[in-house]
PDB file of C-alpha atoms in Angstrom:
ATOM      1  CA  LYS R   6       0.000   0.000   0.000  1.00 31.00           C
ATOM      2  CA  ILE R   7       1.052   3.623  -0.579  1.00 35.00           C
ATOM      3  CA  HIS R   8       0.177   5.977   2.272  1.00 40.00           C
ATOM      4  CA  GLY R   9      -0.227   9.642   1.550  1.00 39.00           C
ATOM      5  CA  THR R  10       0.304  11.212  -1.842  1.00 39.00           C
ATOM      6  CA  ALA R  11       3.274  11.347  -4.141  1.00 39.00           C
ATOM      7  CA  THR R  12       4.384  14.697  -5.502  1.00 40.00           C
ATOM      8  CA  GLY R  13       7.281  16.048  -7.447  1.00 43.00           C
ATOM      9  CA  GLY R  14       7.322  13.609 -10.366  1.00 43.00           C
ATOM     10  CA  ALA R  15       5.967  10.333 -11.699  1.00 43.00           C
ATOM     11  CA  LEU R  16       6.439   7.079  -9.796  1.00 38.00           C
ATOM     12  CA  SER R  17       8.551   4.399 -11.432  1.00 38.00           C
ATOM     13  CA  HIS R  18       8.448   0.619 -11.025  1.00 36.00           C
ATOM     14  CA  LYS R  19      11.305   0.969  -8.527  1.00 36.00           C
ATOM     15  CA  ASP R  20       9.053   2.955  -6.164  1.00 37.00           C
ATOM     16  CA  PHE R  21       6.687  -0.007  -5.977  1.00 36.00           C
ATOM     17  CA  GLY R  22       9.295  -2.805  -6.112  1.00 39.00           C
ATOM     18  CA  VAL R  23       7.529  -4.411  -9.085  1.00 39.00           C
ATOM     19  CA  ALA R  24       7.549  -4.033 -12.851  1.00 39.00           C
ATOM     20  CA  PHE R  25       4.441  -2.772 -14.632  1.00 38.00           C
ATOM     21  CA  GLY R  26       4.023  -4.061 -18.163  1.00 41.00           C
ATOM     22  CA  GLY R  27       6.852  -6.632 -17.955  1.00 45.00           C
ATOM     23  CA  GLY R  28      10.284  -6.507 -19.475  1.00 49.00           C
ATOM     24  CA  VAL R  29      12.194  -5.777 -16.255  1.00 48.00           C
ATOM     25  CA  SER R  30      14.313  -8.466 -14.623  1.00 53.00           C
ATOM     26  CA  GLU R  31      16.142  -8.193 -11.301  1.00 76.00           C
ATOM     27  CA  PHE R  32      17.636 -11.663 -11.822  1.00 95.00           C
ATOM     28  CA  ILE R  33      19.895 -13.436 -14.339  1.00 96.00           C
ATOM     29  CA  ASN R  34      19.210 -13.409 -18.072  1.00 97.00           C
ATOM     30  CA  ALA R  35      21.232 -15.933 -20.085  1.00 97.00           C
ATOM     31  CA  THR R  36      21.331 -17.943 -23.322  1.00 98.00           C
ATOM     32  CA  GLY R  37      22.682 -21.288 -24.549  1.00 98.00           C
ATOM     33  CA  GLY R  38      21.869 -24.985 -24.387  1.00 98.00           C
ATOM     34  CA  SER R  39      18.377 -26.421 -24.065  1.00 98.00           C
ATOM     35  CA  GLU R  40      16.053 -24.507 -21.742  1.00 97.00           C
ATOM     36  CA  GLU R  41      13.644 -25.768 -19.093  1.00 98.00           C
ATOM     37  CA  ASP R  42      12.068 -23.950 -16.139  1.00 98.00           C
ATOM     38  CA  ASP R  43      11.663 -25.184 -12.578  1.00 97.00           C
ATOM     39  CA  GLY R  44       9.483 -22.612 -10.854  1.00 97.00           C
ATOM     40  CA  ASP R  45      11.453 -19.358 -10.665  1.00 97.00           C
ATOM     41  CA  TYR R  46      14.641 -21.111 -11.792  1.00 98.00           C
ATOM     42  CA  ARG R  47      15.873 -21.753 -15.321  1.00 98.00           C
ATOM     43  CA  VAL R  48      17.908 -24.830 -16.203  1.00 98.00           C
ATOM     44  CA  ARG R  49      20.158 -24.866 -19.269  1.00 98.00           C
ATOM     45  CA  THR R  50      21.512 -28.248 -20.360  1.00 98.00           C
ATOM     46  CA  PHE R  51      24.415 -28.759 -22.774  1.00 98.00           C
ATOM     47  CA  THR R  52      24.814 -32.191 -24.365  1.00 98.00           C
ATOM     48  CA  THR R  53      26.823 -30.753 -27.246  1.00 98.00           C
ATOM     49  CA  SER R  54      29.487 -28.066 -27.183  1.00 98.00           C
ATOM     50  CA  GLY R  55      28.393 -24.438 -27.341  1.00 98.00           C
ATOM     51  CA  THR R  56      28.376 -21.237 -25.274  1.00 98.00           C
ATOM     52  CA  PHE R  57      26.620 -20.167 -22.090  1.00 98.00           C
ATOM     53  CA  GLU R  58      26.222 -16.381 -22.043  1.00 98.00           C
ATOM     54  CA  ILE R  59      24.999 -14.304 -19.108  1.00 97.00           C
ATOM     55  CA  THR R  60      23.584 -11.203 -20.769  1.00 96.00           C
ATOM     56  CA  SER R  61      22.452  -9.316 -17.625  1.00 95.00           C
ATOM     57  CA  ASN R  62      22.474  -9.728 -13.863  1.00 94.00           C
ATOM     58  CA  THR R  63      21.207  -6.556 -12.221  1.00 85.00           C
ATOM     59  CA  GLY R  64      20.733  -8.162  -8.821  1.00 80.00           C
ATOM     60  CA  GLU R  65      24.186  -9.764  -8.664  1.00 87.00           C
ATOM     61  CA  HIS R  66      22.661 -13.239  -8.391  1.00 95.00           C
ATOM     62  CA  THR R  67      24.642 -16.490  -8.577  1.00 97.00           C
ATOM     63  CA  TYR R  68      24.344 -19.725 -10.551  1.00 98.00           C
ATOM     64  CA  ASP R  69      25.011 -23.425  -9.912  1.00 98.00           C
ATOM     65  CA  VAL R  70      26.683 -25.664 -12.488  1.00 98.00           C
ATOM     66  CA  LEU R  71      27.148 -29.423 -12.834  1.00 98.00           C
ATOM     67  CA  VAL R  72      30.054 -30.544 -15.057  1.00 98.00           C
ATOM     68  CA  ILE R  73      30.573 -34.189 -16.110  1.00 98.00           C
ATOM     69  CA  ALA R  74      33.169 -35.579 -18.532  1.00 98.00           C
ATOM     70  CA  GLY R  75      32.781 -38.451 -20.987  1.00 98.00           C
ATOM     71  CA  GLY R  76      33.031 -41.978 -19.568  1.00 98.00           C
ATOM     72  CA  GLY R  77      35.655 -44.533 -20.566  1.00 98.00           C
ATOM     73  CA  SER R  78      34.872 -47.578 -22.674  1.00 97.00           C
ATOM     74  CA  GLY R  79      35.383 -51.106 -21.365  1.00 95.00           C
ATOM     75  CA  GLY R  80      38.150 -53.409 -22.546  1.00 93.00           C
ATOM     76  CA  ASN R  81      37.755 -56.298 -24.994  1.00 91.00           C
ATOM     77  CA  ASP R  82      38.108 -59.933 -23.992  1.00 87.00           C
ATOM     78  CA  ASP R  83      40.428 -62.312 -25.816  1.00 83.00           C
ATOM     79  CA  GLY R  84      39.948 -66.054 -25.441  1.00 77.00           C
ATOM     80  CA  GLY R  85      37.863 -65.848 -22.265  1.00 76.00           C
ATOM     81  CA  LEU R  86      40.472 -63.989 -20.209  1.00 81.00           C
ATOM     82  CA  GLY R  87      38.030 -61.317 -19.044  1.00 85.00           C
ATOM     83  CA  ALA R  88      37.680 -57.598 -19.687  1.00 92.00           C
ATOM     84  CA  ALA R  89      37.236 -54.666 -17.312  1.00 95.00           C
ATOM     85  CA  GLY R  90      34.655 -51.890 -17.114  1.00 96.00           C
ATOM     86  CA  GLY R  91      35.337 -48.282 -18.068  1.00 97.00           C
ATOM     87  CA  GLY R  92      35.388 -45.529 -15.464  1.00 98.00           C
ATOM     88  CA  ALA R  93      32.802 -42.759 -15.271  1.00 98.00           C
ATOM     89  CA  GLY R  94      33.711 -39.284 -16.398  1.00 98.00           C
ATOM     90  CA  GLY R  95      34.809 -36.883 -13.674  1.00 98.00           C
ATOM     91  CA  MET R  96      31.927 -35.034 -12.005  1.00 98.00           C
ATOM     92  CA  VAL R  97      31.968 -31.705 -10.130  1.00 98.00           C
ATOM     93  CA  LYS R  98      29.049 -29.623  -8.796  1.00 98.00           C
ATOM     94  CA  LEU R  99      29.764 -25.940  -8.109  1.00 98.00           C
ATOM     95  CA  THR R 100      27.252 -23.743  -6.274  1.00 98.00           C
ATOM     96  CA  SER R 101      26.812 -19.987  -5.780  1.00 97.00           C
ATOM     97  CA  GLN R 102      29.118 -18.978  -8.624  1.00 97.00           C
ATOM     98  CA  ALA R 103      29.326 -15.258  -9.361  1.00 95.00           C
ATOM     99  CA  GLY R 104      26.993 -14.516 -12.277  1.00 95.00           C
ATOM    100  CA  THR R 105      29.405 -12.281 -14.152  1.00 93.00           C
ATOM    101  CA  VAL R 106      28.080 -10.926 -17.431  1.00 95.00           C
ATOM    102  CA  GLN R 107      30.226 -12.787 -19.946  1.00 96.00           C
ATOM    103  CA  THR R 108      30.365 -15.762 -22.332  1.00 98.00           C
ATOM    104  CA  TYR R 109      31.504 -19.168 -21.085  1.00 98.00           C
ATOM    105  CA  ALA R 110      32.745 -21.637 -23.716  1.00 98.00           C
ATOM    106  CA  VAL R 111      31.296 -25.120 -23.120  1.00 98.00           C
ATOM    107  CA  THR R 112      33.069 -28.236 -24.411  1.00 98.00           C
ATOM    108  CA  ILE R 113      31.247 -31.542 -23.925  1.00 98.00           C
ATOM    109  CA  GLY R 114      33.515 -34.559 -23.631  1.00 98.00           C
ATOM    110  CA  ALA R 115      32.649 -37.611 -25.723  1.00 98.00           C
ATOM    111  CA  GLY R 116      32.636 -41.080 -24.255  1.00 98.00           C
ATOM    112  CA  GLY R 117      35.611 -43.323 -25.010  1.00 98.00           C
ATOM    113  CA  ALA R 118      35.324 -44.877 -28.461  1.00 96.00           C
ATOM    114  CA  ALA R 119      33.979 -48.390 -28.989  1.00 93.00           C
ATOM    115  CA  LEU R 120      36.467 -51.179 -29.722  1.00 92.00           C
ATOM    116  CA  THR R 121      36.821 -53.250 -32.861  1.00 87.00           C
ATOM    117  CA  SER R 122      38.746 -56.426 -32.032  1.00 85.00           C
ATOM    118  CA  GLY R 123      39.650 -58.785 -29.197  1.00 84.00           C
ATOM    119  CA  GLY R 124      42.266 -58.012 -26.568  1.00 86.00           C
ATOM    120  CA  GLN R 125      42.032 -54.238 -26.973  1.00 91.00           C
ATOM    121  CA  HIS R 126      42.253 -51.766 -24.104  1.00 94.00           C
ATOM    122  CA  GLY R 127      39.289 -49.470 -23.508  1.00 95.00           C
ATOM    123  CA  ASN R 128      39.576 -45.811 -24.495  1.00 97.00           C
ATOM    124  CA  ASN R 129      39.434 -42.864 -22.128  1.00 98.00           C
ATOM    125  CA  GLY R 130      36.572 -40.425 -22.353  1.00 98.00           C
ATOM    126  CA  SER R 131      37.259 -36.801 -23.274  1.00 98.00           C
ATOM    127  CA  ASN R 132      37.315 -33.868 -20.856  1.00 98.00           C
ATOM    128  CA  THR R 133      34.330 -31.578 -20.365  1.00 98.00           C
ATOM    129  CA  VAL R 134      35.173 -27.887 -19.905  1.00 98.00           C
ATOM    130  CA  PHE R 135      33.015 -25.014 -18.604  1.00 98.00           C
ATOM    131  CA  GLY R 136      34.876 -21.822 -19.493  1.00 97.00           C
ATOM    132  CA  SER R 137      37.768 -21.139 -17.130  1.00 97.00           C
ATOM    133  CA  VAL R 138      35.585 -22.233 -14.204  1.00 97.00           C
ATOM    134  CA  GLN R 139      35.905 -26.041 -14.271  1.00 98.00           C
ATOM    135  CA  THR R 140      37.504 -28.855 -16.257  1.00 98.00           C
ATOM    136  CA  CYS R 141      36.429 -32.444 -15.571  1.00 98.00           C
ATOM    137  CA  ILE R 142      38.624 -35.346 -16.646  1.00 98.00           C
ATOM    138  CA  GLY R 143      37.388 -38.120 -18.934  1.00 98.00           C
ATOM    139  CA  GLY R 144      36.849 -41.572 -17.439  1.00 98.00           C
ATOM    140  CA  GLY R 145      39.612 -44.172 -17.727  1.00 98.00           C
ATOM    141  CA  GLY R 146      39.340 -47.019 -20.213  1.00 97.00           C
ATOM    142  CA  GLY R 147      39.041 -50.532 -18.816  1.00 96.00           C
ATOM    143  CA  GLY R 148      41.721 -53.177 -19.375  1.00 93.00           C
ATOM    144  CA  GLY R 149      41.284 -55.861 -22.005  1.00 89.00           C
ATOM    145  CA  ALA R 150      42.930 -59.266 -21.648  1.00 83.00           C
ATOM    146  CA  SER R 151      45.770 -58.910 -19.075  1.00 87.00           C
ATOM    147  CA  GLN R 152      45.856 -55.106 -18.913  1.00 92.00           C
ATOM    148  CA  ALA R 153      45.631 -52.501 -16.145  1.00 94.00           C
ATOM    149  CA  GLY R 154      42.898 -49.871 -16.091  1.00 96.00           C
ATOM    150  CA  ASN R 155      43.604 -46.307 -17.166  1.00 97.00           C
ATOM    151  CA  VAL R 156      43.662 -43.315 -14.847  1.00 98.00           C
ATOM    152  CA  GLY R 157      40.745 -40.909 -15.398  1.00 98.00           C
ATOM    153  CA  GLY R 158      38.017 -38.852 -13.765  1.00 98.00           C
ATOM    154  CA  SER R 159      37.110 -42.269 -12.395  1.00 98.00           C
ATOM    155  CA  GLY R 160      39.554 -45.049 -13.226  1.00 98.00           C
ATOM    156  CA  GLY R 161      38.959 -48.034 -15.472  1.00 98.00           C
ATOM    157  CA  GLY R 162      39.121 -51.574 -14.070  1.00 96.00           C
ATOM    158  CA  GLY R 163      42.057 -53.956 -14.388  1.00 95.00           C
ATOM    159  CA  ALA R 164      41.658 -57.230 -16.269  1.00 91.00           C
ATOM    160  CA  SER R 165      42.411 -60.941 -16.042  1.00 84.00           C
ATOM    161  CA  SER R 166      44.742 -61.446 -13.066  1.00 77.00           C
ATOM    162  CA  THR R 167      45.984 -59.934  -9.820  1.00 78.00           C
ATOM    163  CA  SER R 168      48.915 -58.393 -11.666  1.00 79.00           C
ATOM    164  CA  TYR R 169      46.652 -55.778 -13.257  1.00 90.00           C
ATOM    165  CA  SER R 170      45.199 -53.055 -11.069  1.00 93.00           C
ATOM    166  CA  GLY R 171      42.440 -50.543 -11.627  1.00 95.00           C
ATOM    167  CA  GLY R 172      43.300 -47.010 -12.679  1.00 97.00           C
ATOM    168  CA  ALA R 173      43.190 -44.189 -10.147  1.00 98.00           C
ATOM    169  CA  GLY R 174      40.444 -41.581 -10.111  1.00 98.00           C
ATOM    170  CA  THR R 175      40.936 -37.801 -10.020  1.00 98.00           C
ATOM    171  CA  SER R 176      40.651 -36.251  -6.560  1.00 98.00           C
ATOM    172  CA  GLY R 177      37.276 -34.605  -6.067  1.00 98.00           C
ATOM    173  CA  GLN R 178      35.927 -35.974  -9.362  1.00 98.00           C
ATOM    174  CA  GLY R 179      35.688 -39.760  -9.049  1.00 98.00           C
ATOM    175  CA  ASN R 180      37.111 -43.030  -7.734  1.00 98.00           C
ATOM    176  CA  ALA R 181      39.472 -45.807  -8.772  1.00 98.00           C
ATOM    177  CA  GLY R 182      38.587 -48.845 -10.841  1.00 98.00           C
ATOM    178  CA  GLY R 183      38.621 -52.336  -9.324  1.00 97.00           C
ATOM    179  CA  LYS R 184      41.260 -54.986  -9.958  1.00 93.00           C
ATOM    180  CA  ALA R 185      41.082 -58.675 -10.743  1.00 87.00           C
ATOM    181  CA  THR R 186      41.590 -60.753  -7.578  1.00 83.00           C
ATOM    182  CA  GLY R 187      41.667 -64.142  -9.292  1.00 77.00           C
ATOM    183  CA  ASN R 188      42.345 -65.552 -12.722  1.00 80.00           C
ATOM    184  CA  TYR R 189      39.989 -64.602 -15.545  1.00 84.00           C
ATOM    185  CA  GLY R 190      38.110 -61.991 -13.531  1.00 86.00           C
ATOM    186  CA  SER R 191      38.137 -58.233 -14.095  1.00 93.00           C
ATOM    187  CA  GLY R 192      37.362 -55.108 -12.107  1.00 96.00           C
ATOM    188  CA  GLY R 193      34.503 -52.683 -12.525  1.00 97.00           C
ATOM    189  CA  GLY R 194      35.085 -49.073 -13.488  1.00 98.00           C
ATOM    190  CA  GLY R 195      35.015 -46.421 -10.792  1.00 98.00           C
ATOM    191  CA  GLY R 196      32.027 -44.130 -10.221  1.00 98.00           C
ATOM    192  CA  LYS R 197      31.558 -40.741  -8.605  1.00 98.00           C
ATOM    193  CA  SER R 198      30.466 -42.091  -5.200  1.00 98.00           C
ATOM    194  CA  ALA R 199      32.310 -45.443  -5.069  1.00 98.00           C
ATOM    195  CA  ALA R 200      35.280 -47.319  -6.466  1.00 98.00           C
ATOM    196  CA  GLY R 201      34.718 -50.151  -8.911  1.00 98.00           C
ATOM    197  CA  ALA R 202      34.468 -53.560  -7.263  1.00 97.00           C
ATOM    198  CA  ASP R 203      37.297 -56.052  -7.645  1.00 95.00           C
ATOM    199  CA  GLY R 204      36.647 -59.019  -9.872  1.00 93.00           C
ATOM    200  CA  ALA R 205      36.744 -62.480  -8.308  1.00 90.00           C
ATOM    201  CA  SER R 206      38.025 -65.626 -10.013  1.00 88.00           C
ATOM    202  CA  ASN R 207      36.127 -65.962 -13.321  1.00 89.00           C
ATOM    203  CA  GLN R 208      33.803 -63.093 -12.338  1.00 92.00           C
ATOM    204  CA  GLY R 209      33.582 -59.428 -13.246  1.00 93.00           C
ATOM    205  CA  GLY R 210      33.310 -56.744 -10.557  1.00 96.00           C
ATOM    206  CA  ASN R 211      30.424 -54.296 -10.394  1.00 98.00           C
ATOM    207  CA  GLY R 212      30.872 -50.721 -11.565  1.00 98.00           C
ATOM    208  CA  GLY R 213      31.069 -48.041  -8.887  1.00 98.00           C
ATOM    209  CA  ASN R 214      27.817 -46.184  -8.260  1.00 98.00           C
ATOM    210  CA  GLY R 215      27.267 -42.599  -9.300  1.00 98.00           C
ATOM    211  CA  THR R 216      25.893 -39.694  -7.278  1.00 98.00           C
ATOM    212  CA  ALA R 217      22.383 -38.217  -7.241  1.00 98.00           C
ATOM    213  CA  ASP R 218      21.897 -34.512  -7.883  1.00 98.00           C
ATOM    214  CA  SER R 219      18.797 -32.303  -8.214  1.00 98.00           C
ATOM    215  CA  ILE R 220      20.148 -29.411 -10.281  1.00 98.00           C
ATOM    216  CA  THR R 221      17.372 -29.960 -12.845  1.00 98.00           C
ATOM    217  CA  GLY R 222      14.673 -29.902 -10.154  1.00 97.00           C
ATOM    218  CA  SER R 223      14.437 -33.698 -10.051  1.00 97.00           C
ATOM    219  CA  SER R 224      16.875 -36.152  -8.491  1.00 98.00           C
ATOM    220  CA  VAL R 225      19.007 -37.854 -11.152  1.00 98.00           C
ATOM    221  CA  VAL R 226      21.977 -40.185 -10.632  1.00 98.00           C
ATOM    222  CA  TYR R 227      25.079 -39.374 -12.693  1.00 98.00           C
ATOM    223  CA  ALA R 228      28.568 -40.794 -13.324  1.00 98.00           C
ATOM    224  CA  GLY R 229      28.341 -44.552 -12.727  1.00 98.00           C
ATOM    225  CA  GLY R 230      31.144 -46.917 -13.767  1.00 98.00           C
ATOM    226  CA  GLY R 231      30.864 -49.905 -16.111  1.00 97.00           C
ATOM    227  CA  GLY R 232      30.778 -53.521 -14.909  1.00 97.00           C
ATOM    228  CA  GLY R 233      33.645 -55.908 -15.594  1.00 95.00           C
ATOM    229  CA  LYS R 234      33.314 -59.189 -17.504  1.00 92.00           C
ATOM    230  CA  GLY R 235      34.707 -62.460 -16.159  1.00 87.00           C
ATOM    231  CA  GLN R 236      35.052 -65.814 -17.838  1.00 83.00           C
ATOM    232  CA  SER R 237      31.772 -67.039 -16.361  1.00 86.00           C
ATOM    233  CA  ALA R 238      29.933 -64.028 -14.857  1.00 89.00           C
ATOM    234  CA  GLN R 239      29.616 -60.307 -15.514  1.00 92.00           C
ATOM    235  CA  GLY R 240      29.447 -57.353 -13.151  1.00 95.00           C
ATOM    236  CA  THR R 241      26.571 -54.898 -13.173  1.00 97.00           C
ATOM    237  CA  GLY R 242      26.984 -51.282 -14.205  1.00 97.00           C
ATOM    238  CA  GLY R 243      27.021 -48.657 -11.478  1.00 98.00           C
ATOM    239  CA  THR R 244      23.902 -46.538 -10.984  1.00 98.00           C
ATOM    240  CA  GLY R 245      24.163 -43.379 -13.030  1.00 97.00           C
ATOM    241  CA  GLY R 246      24.809 -44.512 -16.584  1.00 97.00           C
ATOM    242  CA  GLY R 247      27.267 -47.410 -16.313  1.00 97.00           C
ATOM    243  CA  SER R 248      26.521 -50.484 -18.440  1.00 96.00           C
ATOM    244  CA  ASP R 249      26.849 -54.148 -17.489  1.00 95.00           C
ATOM    245  CA  GLY R 250      29.914 -56.201 -18.389  1.00 92.00           C
ATOM    246  CA  ASN R 251      29.458 -58.136 -21.644  1.00 87.00           C
ATOM    247  CA  SER R 252      26.203 -56.287 -22.435  1.00 87.00           C
ATOM    248  CA  GLN R 253      27.668 -54.441 -25.445  1.00 87.00           C
ATOM    249  CA  GLU R 254      25.595 -51.435 -24.378  1.00 91.00           C
ATOM    250  CA  ALA R 255      27.149 -47.990 -24.293  1.00 95.00           C
ATOM    251  CA  GLY R 256      27.313 -45.914 -21.154  1.00 96.00           C
ATOM    252  CA  GLU R 257      24.382 -43.515 -20.947  1.00 97.00           C
ATOM    253  CA  ASN R 258      24.890 -40.188 -22.702  1.00 97.00           C
ATOM    254  CA  GLY R 259      24.352 -37.048 -20.644  1.00 97.00           C
ATOM    255  CA  LYS R 260      25.586 -38.820 -17.518  1.00 97.00           C
ATOM    256  CA  GLY R 261      29.218 -39.534 -18.306  1.00 96.00           C
ATOM    257  CA  GLY R 262      28.750 -43.207 -17.445  1.00 96.00           C
ATOM    258  CA  GLY R 263      31.425 -45.793 -18.201  1.00 95.00           C
ATOM    259  CA  SER R 264      30.884 -48.708 -20.562  1.00 95.00           C
ATOM    260  CA  GLY R 265      31.043 -52.320 -19.396  1.00 92.00           C
ATOM    261  CA  GLY R 266      33.643 -54.872 -20.469  1.00 89.00           C
ATOM    262  CA  ASP R 267      33.217 -56.994 -23.578  1.00 83.00           C
ATOM    263  CA  GLY R 268      32.516 -60.611 -24.416  1.00 66.00           C
ATOM    264  CA  GLY R 269      35.022 -61.216 -27.223  1.00 66.00           C
ATOM    265  CA  GLU R 270      36.011 -60.423 -30.761  1.00 60.00           C
ATOM    266  CA  GLU R 271      32.555 -60.936 -32.213  1.00 62.00           C
ATOM    267  CA  THR R 272      30.805 -58.684 -29.681  1.00 70.00           C
ATOM    268  CA  ASN R 273      33.016 -55.661 -29.146  1.00 81.00           C
ATOM    269  CA  ALA R 274      32.843 -53.266 -26.214  1.00 86.00           C
ATOM    270  CA  ALA R 275      30.608 -50.252 -26.682  1.00 89.00           C
ATOM    271  CA  LYS R 276      31.554 -46.593 -26.101  1.00 95.00           C
ATOM    272  CA  GLY R 277      31.373 -44.714 -22.830  1.00 97.00           C
ATOM    273  CA  GLY R 278      28.584 -42.213 -22.173  1.00 98.00           C
ATOM    274  CA  ASP R 279      29.037 -38.618 -23.314  1.00 98.00           C
ATOM    275  CA  GLY R 280      29.377 -35.847 -20.751  1.00 98.00           C
ATOM    276  CA  VAL R 281      27.060 -32.958 -19.896  1.00 98.00           C
ATOM    277  CA  VAL R 282      26.984 -29.426 -18.444  1.00 98.00           C
ATOM    278  CA  ILE R 283      23.878 -28.229 -16.576  1.00 98.00           C
ATOM    279  CA  VAL R 284      23.483 -24.635 -15.331  1.00 98.00           C
ATOM    280  CA  ARG R 285      20.761 -23.468 -12.914  1.00 98.00           C
ATOM    281  CA  TYR R 286      19.932 -19.850 -12.001  1.00 98.00           C
ATOM    282  CA  GLN R 287      16.999 -17.725 -10.843  1.00 96.00           C
ATOM    283  CA  PHE R 288      15.441 -15.800 -13.706  1.00 95.00           C
ATOM    284  CA  GLN R 289      12.272 -14.384 -12.161  1.00 93.00           C
TER     285      GLN R 289
END
C-alpha cells in the first residue's frame, strides 16, 4: 500500500518494487543450451558443445553448475580372459558462482570410443570444460585381456589377473577402478560415489555407483562406472549410466557413465557415455 500522496514527479516501477508491463528483470538473463524452467529457476543443459552467455544480472545473483566428462569404454576380452569396465567421467558440482556478465565456452567430452577387435584396451573419455571455471577429466578405459585400467576422472578396471590393477580416479571428481583378484576376472570401473568392485576368479566386478543430484529440479543419478566381464559371470553397471559387463551397451549419454567390459572379438565393447553441463539460475 502507498500511504499519503506522491508529488514532485511520476512514480517508477522501482518505487513499488515491481515491474508494470513486464520486461524488467532483477535476476539473471542468459542464453545457450536447451532450456527448461523449474518454478522461478531456469535450467540450461548442454549435451553438445556451445556457449553459455549471461547477458544481464542486475541483482548480482549467482548460478550453480554441474560438469561431467565423458566416460571410458570397457576393454575387450580375448579367449575368455576377461575384460574390465570403463570408469565414469569426472563429475563436479559448483554452487553460488558469481553470475558475471560474460560468455563461457562449453566443451562436452565424448565417451571413449567403442572397440573393434579382441584383446584391446578401452579408451578414455574426453574432458568436459566449462569456461575457465571447471575442467572435468574423462573416465579411464578398462583393461582388455591382461591389462591394467587407465587413470581418469574415475579409473577403469584392471583385467584378467591380480597383476593388473584398476586405474586411479581424479581427486574430487571420481574413484578408482577395481582390480582382478583371481584368474579370468576383471574389475569394474570407478564411479563418482564409489570405487569399482574387484573381480573375483572368473567373475567381473560391479561398476562403482554414481551420485544423485537435483540441479534440474528432479533427483538424477550421474557418473556410474561400467561392470567388468569375467570368464563365467559379468558385473553390473554402477547406478548413473554405467553399463553391465558383456552387455555391449554404451554408457548412458548425458551422464558420463562408463561402458562395461566386452565378451570377445565378435561382440566388441561399446563406447562410454558422453558428458554434460547443466546450469541453474533464478530468472524471475
